[in-house]
Short mmCIF file of C-alpha atoms in Angstrom, two decimals:
data_model
loop_
_atom_site.label_atom_id
_atom_site.label_comp_id
_atom_site.label_asym_id
_atom_site.label_seq_id
_atom_site.Cartn_x
_atom_site.Cartn_y
_atom_site.Cartn_z
CA UNK A 1 -14.63 2.49 23.18
CA UNK A 2 -13.11 5.06 20.80
CA UNK A 3 -9.69 3.39 20.78
CA UNK A 4 -11.27 0.10 19.69
CA UNK A 5 -12.99 1.80 16.76
CA UNK A 6 -9.74 3.59 15.83
CA UNK A 7 -7.82 0.30 15.90
CA UNK A 8 -10.57 -1.37 13.87
CA UNK A 9 -10.43 1.47 11.33
CA UNK A 10 -6.64 1.10 11.00
CA UNK A 11 -6.98 -2.66 10.58
CA UNK A 12 -9.62 -2.17 7.87
CA UNK A 13 -7.39 0.34 6.04
CA UNK A 14 -4.49 -2.12 6.21
CA UNK A 15 -6.67 -4.89 4.80
CA UNK A 16 -7.98 -2.60 2.07
CA UNK A 17 -4.42 -1.62 1.06
CA UNK A 18 -3.36 -5.27 1.04
CA UNK A 19 -6.39 -6.18 -1.09
CA UNK A 20 -5.65 -3.31 -3.52
CA UNK A 21 -2.04 -4.46 -3.82
CA UNK A 22 -3.09 -8.08 -4.55
CA UNK A 23 -5.63 -6.98 -7.16
CA UNK A 24 -3.04 -4.59 -8.63
CA UNK A 25 -0.52 -7.42 -9.04
CA UNK A 26 -3.13 -9.63 -10.70
CA UNK A 27 -4.16 -6.92 -13.15
CA UNK A 28 -0.54 -6.02 -13.89
CA UNK A 29 0.34 -9.64 -14.54
CA UNK A 30 -2.58 -10.16 -16.92
CA UNK A 31 -2.60 -6.88 -18.81
CA UNK A 32 0.51 -4.75 -18.37
CA UNK A 33 3.57 -6.96 -18.08
CA UNK A 34 5.53 -7.88 -21.18
CA UNK A 35 4.54 -11.45 -21.97
CA UNK A 36 5.93 -13.96 -24.43
CA UNK A 37 3.58 -16.34 -26.20
CA UNK A 38 3.85 -20.07 -25.54
CA UNK A 39 5.92 -20.67 -28.67
CA UNK A 40 8.24 -17.74 -27.89
CA UNK A 41 10.76 -18.13 -25.15
CA UNK A 42 12.80 -15.32 -23.76
CA UNK A 43 16.41 -15.85 -24.65
CA UNK A 44 18.68 -16.04 -21.63
CA UNK A 45 20.61 -12.87 -20.92
CA UNK A 46 24.33 -12.87 -20.60
CA UNK A 47 25.28 -10.56 -17.78
CA UNK A 48 28.96 -10.79 -18.70
CA UNK A 49 30.20 -7.27 -19.31
CA UNK A 50 26.71 -5.77 -19.63
CA UNK A 51 27.52 -2.81 -17.39
CA UNK A 52 30.47 -1.77 -19.55
CA UNK A 53 28.53 -2.25 -22.80
CA UNK A 54 25.36 -0.48 -21.67
CA UNK A 55 25.07 3.15 -22.71
CA UNK A 56 21.67 4.26 -21.37
CA UNK A 57 20.25 3.77 -17.88
CA UNK A 58 16.84 4.53 -16.41
CA UNK A 59 16.93 4.78 -12.64
CA UNK A 60 13.69 4.65 -10.64
CA UNK A 61 14.15 7.01 -7.73
CA UNK A 62 12.74 6.21 -4.26
CA UNK A 63 10.16 8.33 -2.42
CA UNK A 64 11.81 8.88 0.96
CA UNK A 65 14.02 11.96 1.32
CA UNK A 66 17.02 10.07 2.75
CA UNK A 67 16.78 7.24 0.23
CA UNK A 68 16.45 9.80 -2.58
CA UNK A 69 19.65 11.54 -1.48
CA UNK A 70 21.57 8.24 -1.43
CA UNK A 71 20.03 7.25 -4.77
CA UNK A 72 21.36 10.48 -6.31
CA UNK A 73 24.86 9.46 -5.20
CA UNK A 74 24.29 6.10 -6.93
CA UNK A 75 23.09 7.85 -10.12
CA UNK A 76 26.13 10.16 -10.05
CA UNK A 77 28.49 7.18 -9.91
CA UNK A 78 26.79 5.58 -12.94
CA UNK A 79 26.86 8.93 -14.81
CA UNK A 80 30.56 9.45 -14.05
CA UNK A 81 31.27 6.13 -15.76
CA UNK A 82 30.26 7.88 -19.01
CA UNK A 83 26.70 6.53 -19.11
CA UNK A 84 23.58 8.43 -20.18
CA UNK A 85 21.33 8.42 -17.10
CA UNK A 86 17.62 9.22 -17.01
CA UNK A 87 15.72 9.46 -13.73
CA UNK A 88 12.15 8.29 -13.14
CA UNK A 89 11.13 10.79 -10.50
CA UNK A 90 7.98 12.14 -8.83
CA UNK A 91 6.83 15.64 -9.63
CA UNK A 92 7.52 16.96 -6.11
CA UNK A 93 11.19 15.89 -6.29
CA UNK A 94 11.97 17.08 -9.81
CA UNK A 95 12.02 20.81 -9.03
CA UNK A 96 15.16 20.36 -6.96
CA UNK A 97 16.83 18.57 -9.90
CA UNK A 98 16.05 20.92 -12.79
CA UNK A 99 19.30 22.82 -12.34
CA UNK A 100 21.19 19.55 -12.84
CA UNK A 101 21.57 19.19 -16.61
CA UNK A 102 23.46 15.90 -16.37
CA UNK A 103 20.22 13.90 -16.39
CA UNK A 104 17.08 13.57 -18.42
CA UNK A 105 13.84 12.85 -16.57
CA UNK A 106 10.62 10.94 -16.77
CA UNK A 107 8.34 12.95 -14.53
CA UNK A 108 5.62 11.13 -12.59
CA UNK A 109 2.54 13.13 -11.67
CA UNK A 110 -0.10 12.10 -9.10
CA UNK A 111 -2.62 11.73 -11.95
CA UNK A 112 -0.46 9.04 -13.62
CA UNK A 113 -1.46 6.45 -11.01
CA UNK A 114 -4.68 4.43 -10.64
CA UNK A 115 -6.36 3.62 -7.32
CA UNK A 116 -4.71 0.20 -7.53
CA UNK A 117 -1.25 1.81 -7.62
CA UNK A 118 -0.73 0.99 -11.31
CA UNK A 119 0.31 3.32 -14.14
CA UNK A 120 -2.69 4.79 -15.96
CA UNK A 121 -3.15 3.67 -19.57
CA UNK A 122 -1.89 6.89 -21.20
CA UNK A 123 1.26 6.93 -19.04
CA UNK A 124 1.80 3.19 -19.62
CA UNK A 125 1.63 3.71 -23.40
CA UNK A 126 4.18 6.52 -23.14
CA UNK A 127 6.50 4.27 -21.08
CA UNK A 128 6.26 1.47 -23.67
CA UNK A 129 7.85 3.84 -26.22
CA UNK A 130 10.92 4.39 -24.01
CA UNK A 131 14.05 2.27 -24.56
CA UNK A 132 17.06 1.91 -22.27
CA UNK A 133 19.89 -0.60 -22.08
CA UNK A 134 19.47 -1.02 -18.30
CA UNK A 135 16.59 -0.20 -15.94
CA UNK A 136 17.37 -0.04 -12.21
CA UNK A 137 14.63 0.29 -9.57
CA UNK A 138 16.14 1.75 -6.40
CA UNK A 139 12.96 1.34 -4.34
CA UNK A 140 13.88 -0.88 -1.42
CA UNK A 141 10.37 -1.39 0.00
CA UNK A 142 7.68 -2.89 -2.21
CA UNK A 143 6.39 -0.36 -4.76
CA UNK A 144 4.06 -1.95 -7.32
CA UNK A 145 3.81 1.26 -9.35
CA UNK A 146 7.56 1.45 -9.99
CA UNK A 147 7.89 -2.31 -10.47
CA UNK A 148 5.23 -2.33 -13.19
CA UNK A 149 6.55 0.88 -14.79
CA UNK A 150 10.06 -0.63 -14.90
CA UNK A 151 8.63 -3.56 -16.83
CA UNK A 152 6.79 -1.36 -19.32
CA UNK A 153 9.99 0.28 -20.54
CA UNK A 154 11.83 -1.58 -23.29
CA UNK A 155 15.07 -2.94 -21.84
CA UNK A 156 17.11 -6.12 -21.83
CA UNK A 157 18.19 -5.72 -18.22
CA UNK A 158 15.86 -4.88 -15.34
CA UNK A 159 17.48 -4.72 -11.93
CA UNK A 160 15.83 -4.32 -8.55
CA UNK A 161 15.97 -5.34 -4.94
CA UNK A 162 14.47 -8.68 -3.99
CA UNK A 163 10.99 -8.24 -2.53
CA UNK A 164 7.53 -9.76 -2.87
CA UNK A 165 6.75 -10.63 -6.52
CA UNK A 166 10.05 -9.14 -7.73
CA UNK A 167 10.76 -12.21 -9.86
CA UNK A 168 7.90 -11.07 -12.16
CA UNK A 169 9.54 -7.70 -12.77
CA UNK A 170 13.34 -8.00 -12.70
CA UNK A 171 15.78 -10.34 -14.42
CA UNK A 172 18.49 -9.46 -11.90
CA UNK A 173 17.55 -9.15 -8.25
CA UNK A 174 19.81 -8.02 -5.45
CA UNK A 175 19.18 -9.40 -1.98
CA UNK A 176 18.66 -6.56 0.44
CA UNK A 177 18.96 -7.15 4.15
CA UNK A 178 20.12 -3.66 4.99
CA UNK A 179 18.04 -1.04 6.78
CA UNK A 180 20.44 1.68 5.66
CA UNK A 181 19.71 2.66 2.04
CA UNK A 182 23.21 4.08 1.49
CA UNK A 183 24.66 0.65 2.30
CA UNK A 184 22.05 -1.08 0.11
CA UNK A 185 22.93 1.11 -2.89
CA UNK A 186 26.64 0.57 -2.29
CA UNK A 187 26.05 -3.21 -2.22
CA UNK A 188 24.05 -2.93 -5.46
CA UNK A 189 26.86 -0.98 -7.13
CA UNK A 190 29.43 -3.56 -5.94
CA UNK A 191 27.23 -6.36 -7.30
CA UNK A 192 26.91 -4.63 -10.67
CA UNK A 193 30.65 -4.10 -10.95
CA UNK A 194 31.14 -7.88 -10.81
CA UNK A 195 29.63 -8.08 -14.31
#
């Protein structure tokens, strides 16, 4: 009898999380995402040579320890190409990076997130003031918080892995069929070097 109630509780939590995510996407789409009016159309972006021309990058770092380590390798490669790299990183990960003066940081605190996994208003307003040539979200699994935050920052190029609703957030999506994040980031880097 107890196992049935435990399974039911897990199912209800899963449904609640799914519902929160759906509501979060709807709210983000209506209130947070950069929209163009009907008479304004977004001009098409030329991806030809954008990596060489771009000077500033904002990289959204993943949560998992292994993915984070591989993402740092990715960030180092971009930095070594002479680019200014800023990292969007959670508070618990930033302490290990403070000694590394190569990067600037946008620190994310637990209080910067709503119950619907969206950036709180004050944090969203701060992000809208930031400007980068290229924004890259290295989160492989769906992460509505980072997807919305990546869209709040002023940038011509937003790059992320293809996932649910990613077409609303990124103007360049990389197909990811890899379980290994190191391989996924290497494929992303190879894809970017084509431009």
